[in-house]
Amino acid sequence: MNIEIANRLVKLRKENGLSQEELAAKIGISRQAVSKWERAEASPDTDNLILLARLYGVSLDALLATEEEIPRATPEEEKRDSDPCDGCEDFPKGCHHCEKKKRRSPWLAFPYPILVVIIYLAMGFYKSLWHPGWIIFLTIPVYYCLAEFFSRK
């Protein structure tokens, strides 16, 4: 937390005639939490910030305003942020953005687990093979490993 905000919290608490214990009791937290906020060792969460602003009768902007300048992105950073796929050659498999753009193999898109469930139910109802039938569920990861392998080639 910023020391400027911490000092503002101390000032507002004292202006409202509250001790750390009284403030903690009003917003339902420990006195130690208030102390940490006022020493800039921790930051209040959003809910507590809203409660503090209401209690002190100030806006969240007034409670959290600082003189720190917000750093601007350099043109190079802006370009990198605007094109998430820039630099994909740095990754052996490409970036996740480019992977999404690639057309998915029909073998990978096929709902194989649903087919396995249907086969399992058919084996169970028609041949009473419930117990040994579960073995076909082990084919699901094998199917997707093979489909992935052949879709890369």
PDB file of C-alpha atoms in Angstrom:
ATOM      1  CA  MET A   1       0.000   0.000   0.000  1.00  0.00           C
ATOM      2  CA  ASN A   2       1.067   3.558  -0.652  1.00  0.00           C
ATOM      3  CA  ILE A   3       2.251   5.499   2.443  1.00  0.00           C
ATOM      4  CA  GLU A   4       0.241   8.514   1.300  1.00  0.00           C
ATOM      5  CA  ILE A   5      -2.983   6.489   1.430  1.00  0.00           C
ATOM      6  CA  ALA A   6      -1.982   4.997   4.783  1.00  0.00           C
ATOM      7  CA  ASN A   7      -1.471   8.487   6.221  1.00  0.00           C
ATOM      8  CA  ARG A   8      -4.854   9.555   4.831  1.00  0.00           C
ATOM      9  CA  LEU A   9      -6.500   6.584   6.589  1.00  0.00           C
ATOM     10  CA  VAL A  10      -4.917   7.611   9.903  1.00  0.00           C
ATOM     11  CA  LYS A  11      -5.975  11.232   9.401  1.00  0.00           C
ATOM     12  CA  LEU A  12      -9.580  10.328   8.520  1.00  0.00           C
ATOM     13  CA  ARG A  13      -9.859   7.941  11.469  1.00  0.00           C
ATOM     14  CA  LYS A  14      -8.605  10.586  13.893  1.00  0.00           C
ATOM     15  CA  GLU A  15     -10.816  13.302  12.355  1.00  0.00           C
ATOM     16  CA  ASN A  16     -13.817  11.048  12.995  1.00  0.00           C
ATOM     17  CA  GLY A  17     -12.716  10.512  16.601  1.00  0.00           C
ATOM     18  CA  LEU A  18     -12.220   6.771  16.290  1.00  0.00           C
ATOM     19  CA  SER A  19      -9.578   4.531  17.790  1.00  0.00           C
ATOM     20  CA  GLN A  20      -8.238   1.612  15.784  1.00  0.00           C
ATOM     21  CA  GLU A  21     -10.331  -0.759  17.909  1.00  0.00           C
ATOM     22  CA  GLU A  22     -13.515   1.257  17.380  1.00  0.00           C
ATOM     23  CA  LEU A  23     -12.954   1.440  13.623  1.00  0.00           C
ATOM     24  CA  ALA A  24     -12.217  -2.300  13.481  1.00  0.00           C
ATOM     25  CA  ALA A  25     -15.416  -3.067  15.384  1.00  0.00           C
ATOM     26  CA  LYS A  26     -17.495  -0.845  13.068  1.00  0.00           C
ATOM     27  CA  ILE A  27     -16.348  -2.590   9.902  1.00  0.00           C
ATOM     28  CA  GLY A  28     -15.956  -6.073  11.384  1.00  0.00           C
ATOM     29  CA  ILE A  29     -12.210  -6.667  11.213  1.00  0.00           C
ATOM     30  CA  SER A  30      -9.353  -6.940  13.691  1.00  0.00           C
ATOM     31  CA  ARG A  31      -7.509  -3.971  15.170  1.00  0.00           C
ATOM     32  CA  GLN A  32      -4.292  -5.461  13.803  1.00  0.00           C
ATOM     33  CA  ALA A  33      -5.662  -5.203  10.257  1.00  0.00           C
ATOM     34  CA  VAL A  34      -6.361  -1.494  10.739  1.00  0.00           C
ATOM     35  CA  SER A  35      -2.878  -1.054  12.162  1.00  0.00           C
ATOM     36  CA  LYS A  36      -1.319  -2.767   9.133  1.00  0.00           C
ATOM     37  CA  TRP A  37      -3.277  -0.509   6.775  1.00  0.00           C
ATOM     38  CA  GLU A  38      -2.104   2.576   8.626  1.00  0.00           C
ATOM     39  CA  ARG A  39       1.535   1.431   8.531  1.00  0.00           C
ATOM     40  CA  ALA A  40       1.212   0.657   4.787  1.00  0.00           C
ATOM     41  CA  GLU A  41       2.024  -3.014   5.394  1.00  0.00           C
ATOM     42  CA  ALA A  42      -1.273  -4.226   3.892  1.00  0.00           C
ATOM     43  CA  SER A  43      -4.132  -2.877   1.824  1.00  0.00           C
ATOM     44  CA  PRO A  44      -7.832  -3.015   2.618  1.00  0.00           C
ATOM     45  CA  ASP A  45      -9.837  -5.158   0.228  1.00  0.00           C
ATOM     46  CA  THR A  46     -12.499  -3.600  -1.977  1.00  0.00           C
ATOM     47  CA  ASP A  47     -15.360  -4.238   0.437  1.00  0.00           C
ATOM     48  CA  ASN A  48     -13.471  -2.597   3.301  1.00  0.00           C
ATOM     49  CA  LEU A  49     -12.522   0.389   1.137  1.00  0.00           C
ATOM     50  CA  ILE A  50     -16.193   0.937   0.342  1.00  0.00           C
ATOM     51  CA  LEU A  51     -17.096   0.690   4.039  1.00  0.00           C
ATOM     52  CA  LEU A  52     -14.331   3.159   4.973  1.00  0.00           C
ATOM     53  CA  ALA A  53     -15.444   5.648   2.316  1.00  0.00           C
ATOM     54  CA  ARG A  54     -19.048   5.463   3.542  1.00  0.00           C
ATOM     55  CA  LEU A  55     -18.026   5.701   7.198  1.00  0.00           C
ATOM     56  CA  TYR A  56     -15.851   8.754   6.599  1.00  0.00           C
ATOM     57  CA  GLY A  57     -18.260  10.342   4.101  1.00  0.00           C
ATOM     58  CA  VAL A  58     -15.726  10.580   1.262  1.00  0.00           C
ATOM     59  CA  SER A  59     -15.588   9.120  -2.225  1.00  0.00           C
ATOM     60  CA  LEU A  60     -13.331   6.225  -3.101  1.00  0.00           C
ATOM     61  CA  ASP A  61     -11.412   8.589  -5.362  1.00  0.00           C
ATOM     62  CA  ALA A  62     -10.750  10.937  -2.451  1.00  0.00           C
ATOM     63  CA  LEU A  63      -9.770   7.991  -0.246  1.00  0.00           C
ATOM     64  CA  LEU A  64      -7.328   6.502  -2.753  1.00  0.00           C
ATOM     65  CA  ALA A  65      -6.015   9.554  -4.611  1.00  0.00           C
ATOM     66  CA  THR A  66      -2.226   9.790  -4.830  1.00  0.00           C
ATOM     67  CA  GLU A  67       0.285  12.071  -6.456  1.00  0.00           C
ATOM     68  CA  GLU A  68       2.066   9.165  -8.145  1.00  0.00           C
ATOM     69  CA  GLU A  69       2.164   9.401 -11.901  1.00  0.00           C
ATOM     70  CA  ILE A  70       0.772   6.470 -13.815  1.00  0.00           C
ATOM     71  CA  PRO A  71       3.566   5.123 -16.017  1.00  0.00           C
ATOM     72  CA  ARG A  72       2.872   5.292 -19.738  1.00  0.00           C
ATOM     73  CA  ALA A  73       3.627   2.357 -21.984  1.00  0.00           C
ATOM     74  CA  THR A  74       6.423   2.832 -24.487  1.00  0.00           C
ATOM     75  CA  PRO A  75       5.500   2.497 -28.168  1.00  0.00           C
ATOM     76  CA  GLU A  76       7.275  -0.878 -28.216  1.00  0.00           C
ATOM     77  CA  GLU A  77       5.174  -2.137 -25.276  1.00  0.00           C
ATOM     78  CA  GLU A  78       1.986  -0.847 -26.906  1.00  0.00           C
ATOM     79  CA  LYS A  79       2.826  -2.707 -30.111  1.00  0.00           C
ATOM     80  CA  ARG A  80       3.537  -5.901 -28.179  1.00  0.00           C
ATOM     81  CA  ASP A  81       0.264  -5.549 -26.274  1.00  0.00           C
ATOM     82  CA  SER A  82      -1.738  -4.847 -29.427  1.00  0.00           C
ATOM     83  CA  ASP A  83      -0.370  -7.906 -31.273  1.00  0.00           C
ATOM     84  CA  PRO A  84      -0.414 -10.825 -28.836  1.00  0.00           C
ATOM     85  CA  CYS A  85       1.065 -13.175 -31.435  1.00  0.00           C
ATOM     86  CA  ASP A  86       4.171 -11.084 -32.002  1.00  0.00           C
ATOM     87  CA  GLY A  87       7.158 -13.160 -30.999  1.00  0.00           C
ATOM     88  CA  CYS A  88       5.527 -16.569 -31.391  1.00  0.00           C
ATOM     89  CA  GLU A  89       8.762 -17.922 -32.806  1.00  0.00           C
ATOM     90  CA  ASP A  90      10.150 -17.736 -29.252  1.00  0.00           C
ATOM     91  CA  PHE A  91       7.944 -20.670 -28.293  1.00  0.00           C
ATOM     92  CA  PRO A  92       8.524 -24.119 -29.783  1.00  0.00           C
ATOM     93  CA  LYS A  93       4.815 -24.824 -30.191  1.00  0.00           C
ATOM     94  CA  GLY A  94       3.749 -21.226 -30.834  1.00  0.00           C
ATOM     95  CA  CYS A  95       1.599 -19.086 -28.572  1.00  0.00           C
ATOM     96  CA  HIS A  96      -1.876 -19.954 -27.369  1.00  0.00           C
ATOM     97  CA  HIS A  97      -3.363 -17.247 -29.615  1.00  0.00           C
ATOM     98  CA  CYS A  98      -1.925 -18.879 -32.714  1.00  0.00           C
ATOM     99  CA  GLU A  99      -2.923 -22.329 -31.521  1.00  0.00           C
ATOM    100  CA  LYS A 100      -6.543 -21.140 -31.332  1.00  0.00           C
ATOM    101  CA  LYS A 101      -6.327 -19.799 -34.868  1.00  0.00           C
ATOM    102  CA  LYS A 102      -5.245 -23.145 -36.251  1.00  0.00           C
ATOM    103  CA  ARG A 103      -8.004 -25.286 -37.636  1.00  0.00           C
ATOM    104  CA  ARG A 104      -8.834 -28.116 -35.284  1.00  0.00           C
ATOM    105  CA  SER A 105      -8.579 -31.643 -36.622  1.00  0.00           C
ATOM    106  CA  PRO A 106     -11.953 -33.361 -37.104  1.00  0.00           C
ATOM    107  CA  TRP A 107     -10.587 -36.303 -35.099  1.00  0.00           C
ATOM    108  CA  LEU A 108      -9.969 -34.002 -32.126  1.00  0.00           C
ATOM    109  CA  ALA A 109     -13.378 -32.382 -32.521  1.00  0.00           C
ATOM    110  CA  PHE A 110     -15.179 -35.740 -32.567  1.00  0.00           C
ATOM    111  CA  PRO A 111     -17.061 -36.361 -29.274  1.00  0.00           C
ATOM    112  CA  TYR A 112     -15.355 -39.691 -28.596  1.00  0.00           C
ATOM    113  CA  PRO A 113     -16.225 -39.805 -24.852  1.00  0.00           C
ATOM    114  CA  ILE A 114     -19.927 -39.657 -25.710  1.00  0.00           C
ATOM    115  CA  LEU A 115     -19.489 -42.574 -28.128  1.00  0.00           C
ATOM    116  CA  VAL A 116     -17.722 -44.536 -25.364  1.00  0.00           C
ATOM    117  CA  VAL A 117     -20.596 -43.930 -22.941  1.00  0.00           C
ATOM    118  CA  ILE A 118     -23.119 -45.093 -25.539  1.00  0.00           C
ATOM    119  CA  ILE A 119     -21.096 -48.263 -26.220  1.00  0.00           C
ATOM    120  CA  TYR A 120     -20.730 -48.912 -22.482  1.00  0.00           C
ATOM    121  CA  LEU A 121     -24.474 -48.560 -21.909  1.00  0.00           C
ATOM    122  CA  ALA A 122     -25.251 -50.787 -24.898  1.00  0.00           C
ATOM    123  CA  MET A 123     -22.841 -53.469 -23.642  1.00  0.00           C
ATOM    124  CA  GLY A 124     -24.400 -53.262 -20.199  1.00  0.00           C
ATOM    125  CA  PHE A 125     -28.038 -53.370 -21.226  1.00  0.00           C
ATOM    126  CA  TYR A 126     -27.798 -55.893 -24.042  1.00  0.00           C
ATOM    127  CA  LYS A 127     -25.030 -58.249 -22.889  1.00  0.00           C
ATOM    128  CA  SER A 128     -24.893 -57.488 -19.125  1.00  0.00           C
ATOM    129  CA  LEU A 129     -21.220 -56.597 -19.398  1.00  0.00           C
ATOM    130  CA  TRP A 130     -21.292 -53.802 -16.823  1.00  0.00           C
ATOM    131  CA  HIS A 131     -18.274 -54.911 -14.857  1.00  0.00           C
ATOM    132  CA  PRO A 132     -15.783 -55.624 -17.670  1.00  0.00           C
ATOM    133  CA  GLY A 133     -17.245 -52.811 -19.794  1.00  0.00           C
ATOM    134  CA  TRP A 134     -15.553 -50.032 -17.842  1.00  0.00           C
ATOM    135  CA  ILE A 135     -12.290 -50.933 -19.589  1.00  0.00           C
ATOM    136  CA  ILE A 136     -13.448 -49.110 -22.721  1.00  0.00           C
ATOM    137  CA  PHE A 137     -13.218 -45.819 -20.806  1.00  0.00           C
ATOM    138  CA  LEU A 138      -9.447 -46.283 -20.825  1.00  0.00           C
ATOM    139  CA  THR A 139      -9.526 -45.843 -24.593  1.00  0.00           C
ATOM    140  CA  ILE A 140     -10.471 -42.156 -24.287  1.00  0.00           C
ATOM    141  CA  PRO A 141      -6.972 -40.806 -23.502  1.00  0.00           C
ATOM    142  CA  VAL A 142      -5.469 -43.238 -26.007  1.00  0.00           C
ATOM    143  CA  TYR A 143      -7.849 -41.961 -28.692  1.00  0.00           C
ATOM    144  CA  TYR A 144      -6.933 -38.301 -28.048  1.00  0.00           C
ATOM    145  CA  CYS A 145      -3.191 -39.042 -27.919  1.00  0.00           C
ATOM    146  CA  LEU A 146      -3.382 -40.785 -31.295  1.00  0.00           C
ATOM    147  CA  ALA A 147      -5.635 -38.089 -32.779  1.00  0.00           C
ATOM    148  CA  GLU A 148      -3.208 -35.382 -31.625  1.00  0.00           C
ATOM    149  CA  PHE A 149      -0.232 -37.303 -32.997  1.00  0.00           C
ATOM    150  CA  PHE A 150      -1.784 -37.821 -36.428  1.00  0.00           C
ATOM    151  CA  SER A 151      -3.203 -34.288 -36.661  1.00  0.00           C
ATOM    152  CA  ARG A 152       0.305 -32.831 -36.269  1.00  0.00           C
ATOM    153  CA  LYS A 153       1.638 -34.747 -39.262  1.00  0.00           C
TER     154      LYS A 153
END
